[in-house]
Short mmCIF file of C-alpha atoms in Angstrom, two decimals:
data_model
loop_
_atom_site.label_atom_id
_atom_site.label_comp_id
_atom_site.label_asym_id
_atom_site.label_seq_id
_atom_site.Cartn_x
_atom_site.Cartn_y
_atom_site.Cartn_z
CA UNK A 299 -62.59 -27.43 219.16
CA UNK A 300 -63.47 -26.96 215.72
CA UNK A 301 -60.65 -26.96 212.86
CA UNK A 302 -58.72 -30.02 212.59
CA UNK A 303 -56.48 -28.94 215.70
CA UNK A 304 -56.88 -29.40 219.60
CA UNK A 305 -56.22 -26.52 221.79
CA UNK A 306 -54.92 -27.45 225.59
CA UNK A 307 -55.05 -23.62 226.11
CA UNK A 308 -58.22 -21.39 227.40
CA UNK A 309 -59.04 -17.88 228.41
CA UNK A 310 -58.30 -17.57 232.24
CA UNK A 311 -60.82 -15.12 233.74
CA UNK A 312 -59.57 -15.81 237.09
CA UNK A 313 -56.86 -13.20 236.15
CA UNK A 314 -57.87 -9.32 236.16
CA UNK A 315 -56.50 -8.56 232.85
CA UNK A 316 -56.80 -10.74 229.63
CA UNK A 317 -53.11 -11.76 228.65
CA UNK A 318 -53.10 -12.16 224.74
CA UNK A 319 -49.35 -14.26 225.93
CA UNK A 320 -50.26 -17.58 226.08
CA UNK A 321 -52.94 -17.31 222.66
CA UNK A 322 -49.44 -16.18 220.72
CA UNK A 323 -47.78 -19.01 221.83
CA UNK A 324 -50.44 -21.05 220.83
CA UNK A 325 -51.09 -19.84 217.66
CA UNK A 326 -47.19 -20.41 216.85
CA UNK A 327 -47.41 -23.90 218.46
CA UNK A 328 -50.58 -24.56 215.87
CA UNK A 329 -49.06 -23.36 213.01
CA UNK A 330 -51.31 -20.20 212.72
CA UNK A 331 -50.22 -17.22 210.55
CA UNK A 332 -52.89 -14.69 211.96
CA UNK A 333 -54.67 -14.54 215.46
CA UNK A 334 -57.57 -12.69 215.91
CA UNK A 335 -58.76 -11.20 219.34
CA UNK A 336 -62.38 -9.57 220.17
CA UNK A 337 -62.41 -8.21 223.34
CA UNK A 338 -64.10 -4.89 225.06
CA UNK A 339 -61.89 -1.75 225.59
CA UNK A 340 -59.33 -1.52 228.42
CA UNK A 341 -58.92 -4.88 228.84
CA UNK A 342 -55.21 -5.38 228.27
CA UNK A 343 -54.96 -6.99 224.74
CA UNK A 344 -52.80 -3.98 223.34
CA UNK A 345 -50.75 -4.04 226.73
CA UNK A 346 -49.88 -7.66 227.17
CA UNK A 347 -48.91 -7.78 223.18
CA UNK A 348 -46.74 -4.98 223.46
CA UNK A 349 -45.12 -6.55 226.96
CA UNK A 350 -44.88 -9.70 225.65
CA UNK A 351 -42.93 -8.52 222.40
CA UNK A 352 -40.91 -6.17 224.57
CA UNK A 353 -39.79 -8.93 227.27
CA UNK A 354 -38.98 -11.25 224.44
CA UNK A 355 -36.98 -8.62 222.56
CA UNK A 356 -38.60 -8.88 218.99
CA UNK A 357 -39.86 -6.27 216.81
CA UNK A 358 -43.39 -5.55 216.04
CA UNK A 359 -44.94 -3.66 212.98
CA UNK A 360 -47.76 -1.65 214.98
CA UNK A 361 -50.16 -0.91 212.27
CA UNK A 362 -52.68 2.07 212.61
CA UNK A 363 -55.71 2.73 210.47
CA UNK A 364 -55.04 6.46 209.85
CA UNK A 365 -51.98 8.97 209.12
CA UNK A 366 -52.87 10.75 211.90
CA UNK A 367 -53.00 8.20 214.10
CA UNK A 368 -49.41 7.91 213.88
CA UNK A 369 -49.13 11.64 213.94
CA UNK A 370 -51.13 11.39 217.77
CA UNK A 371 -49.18 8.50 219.21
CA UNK A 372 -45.60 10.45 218.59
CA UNK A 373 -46.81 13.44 220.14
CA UNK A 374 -45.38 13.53 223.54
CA UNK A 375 -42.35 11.75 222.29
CA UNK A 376 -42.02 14.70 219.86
CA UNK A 377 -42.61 17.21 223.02
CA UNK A 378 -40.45 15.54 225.48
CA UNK A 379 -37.20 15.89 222.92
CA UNK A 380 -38.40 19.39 221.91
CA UNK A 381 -37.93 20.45 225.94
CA UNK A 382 -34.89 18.41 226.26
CA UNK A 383 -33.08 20.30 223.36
CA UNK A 384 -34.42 23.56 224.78
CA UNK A 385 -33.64 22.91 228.33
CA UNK A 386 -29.72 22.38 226.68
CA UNK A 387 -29.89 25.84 225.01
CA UNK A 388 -31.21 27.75 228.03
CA UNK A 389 -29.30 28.31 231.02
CA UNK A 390 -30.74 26.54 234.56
CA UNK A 391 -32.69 29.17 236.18
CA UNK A 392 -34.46 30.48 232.45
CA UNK A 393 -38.21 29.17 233.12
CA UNK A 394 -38.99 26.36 230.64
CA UNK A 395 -42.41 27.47 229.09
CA UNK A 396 -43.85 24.76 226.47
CA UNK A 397 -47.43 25.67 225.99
CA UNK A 398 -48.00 23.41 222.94
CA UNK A 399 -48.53 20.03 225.24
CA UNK A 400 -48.07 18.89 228.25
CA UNK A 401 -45.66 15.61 228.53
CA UNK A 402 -47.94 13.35 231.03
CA UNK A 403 -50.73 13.40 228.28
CA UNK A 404 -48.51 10.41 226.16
CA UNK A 405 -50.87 8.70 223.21
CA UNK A 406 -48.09 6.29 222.78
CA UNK A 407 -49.26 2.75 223.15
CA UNK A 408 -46.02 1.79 225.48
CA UNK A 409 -47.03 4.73 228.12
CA UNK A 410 -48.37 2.48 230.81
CA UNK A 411 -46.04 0.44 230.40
CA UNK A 412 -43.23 2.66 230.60
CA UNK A 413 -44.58 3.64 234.00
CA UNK A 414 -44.78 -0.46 235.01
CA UNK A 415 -41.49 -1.58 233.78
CA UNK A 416 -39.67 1.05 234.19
CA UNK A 417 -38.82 1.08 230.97
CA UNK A 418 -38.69 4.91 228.27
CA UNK A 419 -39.82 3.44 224.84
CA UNK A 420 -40.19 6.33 222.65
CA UNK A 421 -41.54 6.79 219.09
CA UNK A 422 -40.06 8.99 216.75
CA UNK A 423 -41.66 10.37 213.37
CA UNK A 424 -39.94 9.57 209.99
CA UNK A 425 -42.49 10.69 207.67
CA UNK A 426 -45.63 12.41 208.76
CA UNK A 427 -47.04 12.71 205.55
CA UNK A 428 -47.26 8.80 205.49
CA UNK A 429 -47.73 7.79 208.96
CA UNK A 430 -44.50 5.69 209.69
CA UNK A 431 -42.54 5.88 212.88
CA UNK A 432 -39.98 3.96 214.86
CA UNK A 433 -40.04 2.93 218.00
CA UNK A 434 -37.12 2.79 220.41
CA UNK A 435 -35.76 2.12 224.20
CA UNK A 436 -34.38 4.66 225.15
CA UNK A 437 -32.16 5.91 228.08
CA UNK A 438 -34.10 8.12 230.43
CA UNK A 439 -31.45 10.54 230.95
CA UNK A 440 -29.55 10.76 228.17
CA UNK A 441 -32.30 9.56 225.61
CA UNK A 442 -30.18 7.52 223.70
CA UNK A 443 -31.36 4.50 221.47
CA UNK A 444 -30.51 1.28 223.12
CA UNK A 445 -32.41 -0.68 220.91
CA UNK A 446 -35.13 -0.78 218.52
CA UNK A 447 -38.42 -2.16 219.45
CA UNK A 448 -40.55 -2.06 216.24
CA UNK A 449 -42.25 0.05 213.64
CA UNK A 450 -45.22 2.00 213.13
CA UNK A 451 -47.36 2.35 210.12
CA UNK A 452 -50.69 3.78 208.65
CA UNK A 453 -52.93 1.18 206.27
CA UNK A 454 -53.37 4.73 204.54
CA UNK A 455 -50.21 4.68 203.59
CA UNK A 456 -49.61 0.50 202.66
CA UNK A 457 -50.07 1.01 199.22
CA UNK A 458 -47.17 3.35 198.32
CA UNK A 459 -44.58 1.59 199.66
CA UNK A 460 -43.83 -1.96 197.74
CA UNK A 461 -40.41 -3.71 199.35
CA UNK A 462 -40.73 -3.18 203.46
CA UNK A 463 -37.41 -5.38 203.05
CA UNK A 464 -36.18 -3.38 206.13
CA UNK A 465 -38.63 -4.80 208.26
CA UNK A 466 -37.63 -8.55 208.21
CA UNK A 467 -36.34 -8.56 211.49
CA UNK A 468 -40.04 -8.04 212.72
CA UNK A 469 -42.05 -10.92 214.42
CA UNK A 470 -45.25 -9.74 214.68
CA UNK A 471 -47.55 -7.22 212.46
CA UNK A 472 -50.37 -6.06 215.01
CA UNK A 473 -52.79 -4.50 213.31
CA UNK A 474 -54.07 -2.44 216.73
CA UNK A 475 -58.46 -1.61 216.35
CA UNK A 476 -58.71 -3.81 213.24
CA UNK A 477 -62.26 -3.21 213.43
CA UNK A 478 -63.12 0.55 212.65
CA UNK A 479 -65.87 2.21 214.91
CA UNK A 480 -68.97 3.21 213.05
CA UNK A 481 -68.46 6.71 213.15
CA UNK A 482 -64.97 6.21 210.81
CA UNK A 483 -65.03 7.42 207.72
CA UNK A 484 -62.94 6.92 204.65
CA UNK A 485 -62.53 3.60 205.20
CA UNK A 486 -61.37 1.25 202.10
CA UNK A 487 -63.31 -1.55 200.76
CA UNK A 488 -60.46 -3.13 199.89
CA UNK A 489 -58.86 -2.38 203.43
CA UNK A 490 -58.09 -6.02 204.29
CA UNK A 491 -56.80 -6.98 200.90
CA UNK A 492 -54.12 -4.25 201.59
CA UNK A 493 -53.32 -5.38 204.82
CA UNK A 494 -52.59 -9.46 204.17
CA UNK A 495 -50.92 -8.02 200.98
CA UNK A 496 -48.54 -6.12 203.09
CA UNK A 497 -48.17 -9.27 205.65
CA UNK A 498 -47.22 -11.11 202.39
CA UNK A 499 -44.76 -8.24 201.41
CA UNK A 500 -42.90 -8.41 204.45
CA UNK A 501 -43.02 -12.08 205.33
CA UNK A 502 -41.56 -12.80 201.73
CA UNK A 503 -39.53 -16.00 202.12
CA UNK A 504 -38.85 -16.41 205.51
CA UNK A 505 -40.40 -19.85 206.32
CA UNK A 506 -38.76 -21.09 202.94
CA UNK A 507 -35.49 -20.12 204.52
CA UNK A 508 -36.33 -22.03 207.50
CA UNK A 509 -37.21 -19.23 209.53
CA UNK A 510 -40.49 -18.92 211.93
CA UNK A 511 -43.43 -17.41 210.22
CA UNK A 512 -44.27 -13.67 210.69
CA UNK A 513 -47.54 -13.44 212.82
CA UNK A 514 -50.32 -11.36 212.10
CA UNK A 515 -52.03 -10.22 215.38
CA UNK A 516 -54.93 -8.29 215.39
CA UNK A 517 -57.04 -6.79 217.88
CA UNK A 518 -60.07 -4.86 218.24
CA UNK A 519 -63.70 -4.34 220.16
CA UNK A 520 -67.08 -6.01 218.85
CA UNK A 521 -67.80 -2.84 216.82
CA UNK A 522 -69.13 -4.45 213.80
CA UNK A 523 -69.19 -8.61 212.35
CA UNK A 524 -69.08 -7.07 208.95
CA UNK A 525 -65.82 -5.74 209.18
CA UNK A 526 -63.38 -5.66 205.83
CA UNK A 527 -60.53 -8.24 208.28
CA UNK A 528 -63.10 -10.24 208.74
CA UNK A 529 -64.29 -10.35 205.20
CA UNK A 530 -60.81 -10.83 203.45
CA UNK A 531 -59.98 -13.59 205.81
CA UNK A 532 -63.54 -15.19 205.30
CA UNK A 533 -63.91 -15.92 208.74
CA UNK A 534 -67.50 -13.57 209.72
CA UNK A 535 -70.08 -16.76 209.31
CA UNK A 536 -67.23 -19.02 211.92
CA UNK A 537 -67.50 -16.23 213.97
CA UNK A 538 -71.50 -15.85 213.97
CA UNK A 539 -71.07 -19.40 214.81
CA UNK A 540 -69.05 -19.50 217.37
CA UNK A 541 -71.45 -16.54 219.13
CA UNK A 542 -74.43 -18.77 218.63
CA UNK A 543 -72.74 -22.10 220.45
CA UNK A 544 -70.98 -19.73 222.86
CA UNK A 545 -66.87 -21.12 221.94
CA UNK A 546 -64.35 -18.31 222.65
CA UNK A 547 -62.00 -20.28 220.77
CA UNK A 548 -61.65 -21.64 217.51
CA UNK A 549 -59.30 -22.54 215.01
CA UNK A 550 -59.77 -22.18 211.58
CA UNK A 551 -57.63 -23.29 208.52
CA UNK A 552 -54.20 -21.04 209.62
CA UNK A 553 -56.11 -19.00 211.78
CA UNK A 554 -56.98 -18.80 215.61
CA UNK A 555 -59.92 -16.93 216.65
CA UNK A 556 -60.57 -15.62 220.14
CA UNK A 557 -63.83 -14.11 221.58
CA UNK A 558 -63.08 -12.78 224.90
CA UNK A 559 -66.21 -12.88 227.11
CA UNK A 560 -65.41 -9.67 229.25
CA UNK A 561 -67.90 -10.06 231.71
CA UNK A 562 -66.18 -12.83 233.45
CA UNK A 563 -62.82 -10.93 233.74
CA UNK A 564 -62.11 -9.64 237.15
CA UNK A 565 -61.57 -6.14 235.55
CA UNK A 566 -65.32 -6.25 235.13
CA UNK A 567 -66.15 -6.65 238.85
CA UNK A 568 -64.82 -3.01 239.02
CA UNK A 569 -66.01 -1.92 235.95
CA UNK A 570 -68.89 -2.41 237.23
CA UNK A 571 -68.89 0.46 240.31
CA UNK A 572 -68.60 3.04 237.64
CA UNK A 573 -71.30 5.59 237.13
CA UNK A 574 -71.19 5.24 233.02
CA UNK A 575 -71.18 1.51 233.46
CA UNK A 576 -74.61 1.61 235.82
CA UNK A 577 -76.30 4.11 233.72
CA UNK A 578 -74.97 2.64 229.64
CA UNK A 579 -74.62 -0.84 230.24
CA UNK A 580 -78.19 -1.60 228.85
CA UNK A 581 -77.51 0.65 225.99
CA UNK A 582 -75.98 -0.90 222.76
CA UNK A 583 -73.12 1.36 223.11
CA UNK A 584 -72.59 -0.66 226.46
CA UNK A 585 -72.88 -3.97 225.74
CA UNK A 586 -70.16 -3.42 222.72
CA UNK A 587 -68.01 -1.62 225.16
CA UNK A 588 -68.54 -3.66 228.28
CA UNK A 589 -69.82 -6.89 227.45
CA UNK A 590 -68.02 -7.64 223.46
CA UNK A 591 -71.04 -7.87 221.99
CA UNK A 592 -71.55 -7.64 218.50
CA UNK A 593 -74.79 -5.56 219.22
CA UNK A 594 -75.41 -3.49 215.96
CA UNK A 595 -75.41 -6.29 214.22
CA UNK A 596 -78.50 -8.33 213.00
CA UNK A 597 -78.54 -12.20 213.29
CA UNK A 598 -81.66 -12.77 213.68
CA UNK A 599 -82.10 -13.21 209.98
CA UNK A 600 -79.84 -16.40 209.96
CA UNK A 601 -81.52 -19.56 210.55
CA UNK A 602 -82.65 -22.62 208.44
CA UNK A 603 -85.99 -23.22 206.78
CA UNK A 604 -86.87 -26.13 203.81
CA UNK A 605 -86.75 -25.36 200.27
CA UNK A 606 -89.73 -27.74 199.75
CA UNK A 607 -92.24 -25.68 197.72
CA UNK A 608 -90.28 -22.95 197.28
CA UNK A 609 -89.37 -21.66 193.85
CA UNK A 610 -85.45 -20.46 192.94
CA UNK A 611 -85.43 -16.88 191.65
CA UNK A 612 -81.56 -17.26 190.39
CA UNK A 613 -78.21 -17.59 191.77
CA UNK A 614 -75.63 -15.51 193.10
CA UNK A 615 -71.67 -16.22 192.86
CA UNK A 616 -69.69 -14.22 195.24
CA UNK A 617 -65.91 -14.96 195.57
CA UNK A 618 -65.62 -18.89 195.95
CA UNK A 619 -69.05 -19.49 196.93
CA UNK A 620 -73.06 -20.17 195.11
CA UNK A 621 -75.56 -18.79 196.86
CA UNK A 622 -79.47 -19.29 195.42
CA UNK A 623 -82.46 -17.31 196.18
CA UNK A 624 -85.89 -19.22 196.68
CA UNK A 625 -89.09 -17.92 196.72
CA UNK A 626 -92.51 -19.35 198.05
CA UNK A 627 -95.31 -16.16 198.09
CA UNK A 628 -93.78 -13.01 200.26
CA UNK A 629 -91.21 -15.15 202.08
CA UNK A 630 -87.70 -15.71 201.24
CA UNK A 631 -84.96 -17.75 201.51
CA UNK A 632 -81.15 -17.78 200.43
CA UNK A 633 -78.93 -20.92 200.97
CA UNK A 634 -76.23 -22.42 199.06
CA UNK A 635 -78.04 -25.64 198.41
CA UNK A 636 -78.13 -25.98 194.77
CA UNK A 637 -81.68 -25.79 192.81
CA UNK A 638 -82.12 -27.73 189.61
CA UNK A 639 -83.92 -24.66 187.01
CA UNK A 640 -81.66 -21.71 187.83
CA UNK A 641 -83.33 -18.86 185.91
CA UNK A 642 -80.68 -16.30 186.05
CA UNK A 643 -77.14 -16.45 187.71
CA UNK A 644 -75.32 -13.39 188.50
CA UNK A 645 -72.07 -13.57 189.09
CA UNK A 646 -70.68 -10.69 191.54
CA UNK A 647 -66.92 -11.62 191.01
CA UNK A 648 -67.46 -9.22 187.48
CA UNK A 649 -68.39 -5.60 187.77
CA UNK A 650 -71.10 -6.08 184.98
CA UNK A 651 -73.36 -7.95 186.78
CA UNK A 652 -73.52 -6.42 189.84
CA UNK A 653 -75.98 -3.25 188.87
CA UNK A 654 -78.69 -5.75 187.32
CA UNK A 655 -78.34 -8.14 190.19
CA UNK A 656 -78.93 -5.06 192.30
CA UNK A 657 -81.87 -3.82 190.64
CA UNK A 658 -83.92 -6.89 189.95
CA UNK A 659 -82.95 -8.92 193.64
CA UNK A 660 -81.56 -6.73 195.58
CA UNK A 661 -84.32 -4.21 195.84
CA UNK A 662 -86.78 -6.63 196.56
CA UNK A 663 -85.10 -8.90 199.00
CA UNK A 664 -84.25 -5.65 201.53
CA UNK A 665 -88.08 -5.00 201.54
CA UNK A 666 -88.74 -8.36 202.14
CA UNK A 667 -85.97 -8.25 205.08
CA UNK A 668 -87.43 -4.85 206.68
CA UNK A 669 -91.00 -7.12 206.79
CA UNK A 670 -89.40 -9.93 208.50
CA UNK A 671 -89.84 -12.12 205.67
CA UNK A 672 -86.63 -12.90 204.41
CA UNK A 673 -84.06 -15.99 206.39
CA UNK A 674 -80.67 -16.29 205.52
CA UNK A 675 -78.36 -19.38 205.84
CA UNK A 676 -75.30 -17.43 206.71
CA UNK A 677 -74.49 -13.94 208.07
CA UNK A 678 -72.41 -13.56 204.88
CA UNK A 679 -75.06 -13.82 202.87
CA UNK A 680 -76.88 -11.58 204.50
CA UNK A 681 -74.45 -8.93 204.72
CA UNK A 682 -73.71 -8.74 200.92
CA UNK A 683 -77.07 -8.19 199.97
CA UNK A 684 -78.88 -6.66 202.70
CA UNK A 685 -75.40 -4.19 202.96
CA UNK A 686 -74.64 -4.21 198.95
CA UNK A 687 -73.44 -0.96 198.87
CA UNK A 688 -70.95 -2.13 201.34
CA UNK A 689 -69.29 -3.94 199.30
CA UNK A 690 -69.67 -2.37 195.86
CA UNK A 691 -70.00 0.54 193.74
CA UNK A 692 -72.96 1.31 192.06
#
């Protein structure tokens, strides 16, 4: 494996359910601060996190992108106490009528297993208008708190709260669909800046005071490689990688990465009896959803060529890395190996550059990529320019 570390763990597909378990104990064991998981819907990564949290009685932070997600997953919980302080006001043979929602439709993410353990964990809504909620075992008859399970919060909402010193008895921050669908909207550029900027907030000094690092977990389906979790944590081009020599695991710096192959989980077998799976999995909605592919996105653009001949146009500086455009008739080239006459540099880092670098490369090099003439070393630089807008304001 790739990273500086050897892993004695792998994905076991002989099971019917992925089981995230053993890939938090390894990331732990490795000294990781985040773990990131890529696997196709209904597959169990939300499940076994939450059991495994749960059985080992430590809190999580369950982050949501939106205030209303918060909002949906309290909903039964809200509905459930609403009919038990009704049913206490009423006398035993009044008929019970609550039209508003029906209690087995529960968005909570501890539903199923509620039903499997046996267990009633129950969210509760502090403040709607922000998306934050508790989360709490409770008794099934008399509903009372036995203990506290975790947290729930919105990214919306990350921004207008600064100490989260409340929270330092959490373990884990899971960051639940990390990577948005395409049809979300109002998504942040700055998204993952907000969200290792909150891990910092609430991890503060707790391996300075000897204590075990908070751990970042997220999850999420192959939606989209240019994703803003995968940008802030400049991981995208180790994952392209990691597609094209077919690893499911890697480490990198602090961080382990897992691509679950779904196809070979024995979930699959059934998956495959289904009447949507036999008539979408050919479609590129399918092989997101049932293989974990990363099908909208392009790579076919990445690839290696010589620079022999070829003439450098300028440079681009994006974060911590050079990037240089070459140039030989209609074809082009970006790479990060470094040309000797650099006739303009743009520097992306600084908001005044970014409109001229736009008009005078940009343009051109997304005309030469919709003709098939354009190669890129690495996704990332691909994704900046061919997806500018993306990224920046213009």
């Amino acid at each position: 494996m790739k990273g500086g570390f050897q892993l004695v763990i792998k994905i076991d597909y002989d099971s019917y359910y992925f089981d995230v378990a053993p890939f938090i104990e390894a990331a732990k064991a490795l000294g990781c601060w985040v773990l990131v998981i890529v696997g196709a819907r209904d597959r169990g990564k939300t499940y076994s996190t939450l059991k495994y949290t749960y059985e080992n009685n430590e809190q999580i932070i369950f982050l949501k992108r939106q205030v209303g997600d918060i909002s949906l997953l309290c909903l039964n919980a809200k509905n459930v106490e609403r009919k038990r302080i009704k049913a206490a006001r009423t006398k035993d043979d009044e008929d019970i009528d609550l039209e508003e929602f029906d209690e087995d439709d529960d968005f909570s993410p501890y539903a199923d297993l509620n039903e499997d353990l046996g267990i009633n964990v129950q969210p509760k809504m502090l403040d709607k208008e922000q998306g934050i909620a508790t989360f709490y075992d409770r008794d099934i008859d008399t509903w009372k708190a036995k203990k506290k399970v975790g947290i729930a919060l919105a990214v919306k909402s990350i921004a207008k709260y600064k100490g989260f010193g409340g929270l330092r008895k959490c373990k884990y921050l899971v960051f639940d669909e990390f990577i948005p669908a395409p049809w979300e909207r109002g998504i942040s550029k700055l998204e993952g800046e907000s969200v290792v900027d909150l891990y910092s907030t609430i991890s503060r000094d707790r391996e300075q005071r000897g204590q075990e690092a908070l751990l970042m977990i997220c999850l999420a389906n192959a939606n989209d490689l240019s994703n803003q979790m995968f940008n802030t944590l400049e991981i995208t081009d180790d994952v392209v990688d990691m597609i094209n020599h077919g690893e499911d695991i890697r480490v990198i710096g602090r961080k382990l990465v897992v691509l679950v192959d779904d196809s070979k989980l024995q979930v699959a077998k059934d998956e495959k009896k289904t009447l949507i799976y036999q008539d979408m999995k050919d479609t590129m909605w399918g092989r997101v959803s049932f293989n974990n592919e990363f099908a909208r996105n392009d790579i076919s653009c990445i690839g290696f060529t010589s620079i022999k001949k070829m003439i450098c146009r300028c440079s681009v500086t994006y974060k911590n890395e050079t990037w240089y455009v070459y140039q030989k008739d209609e074809k082009f080239y970006v790479c990060a190996s470094r040309s000797n006459k650099i006739p303009v540099e743009y520097d992306l880092n600084f908001e005044s550059t970014r409109k001229p670098f736009y008009l005078k490369e940009v343009v051109a090099l997304v005309n030469a990529y919709h003709k098939g003439n354009i190669l890129f070393a690495k996704f990332r630089m691909y994704d900046v320019i061919i997806h500018f807008k993306k990224f920046f304001e213009i």
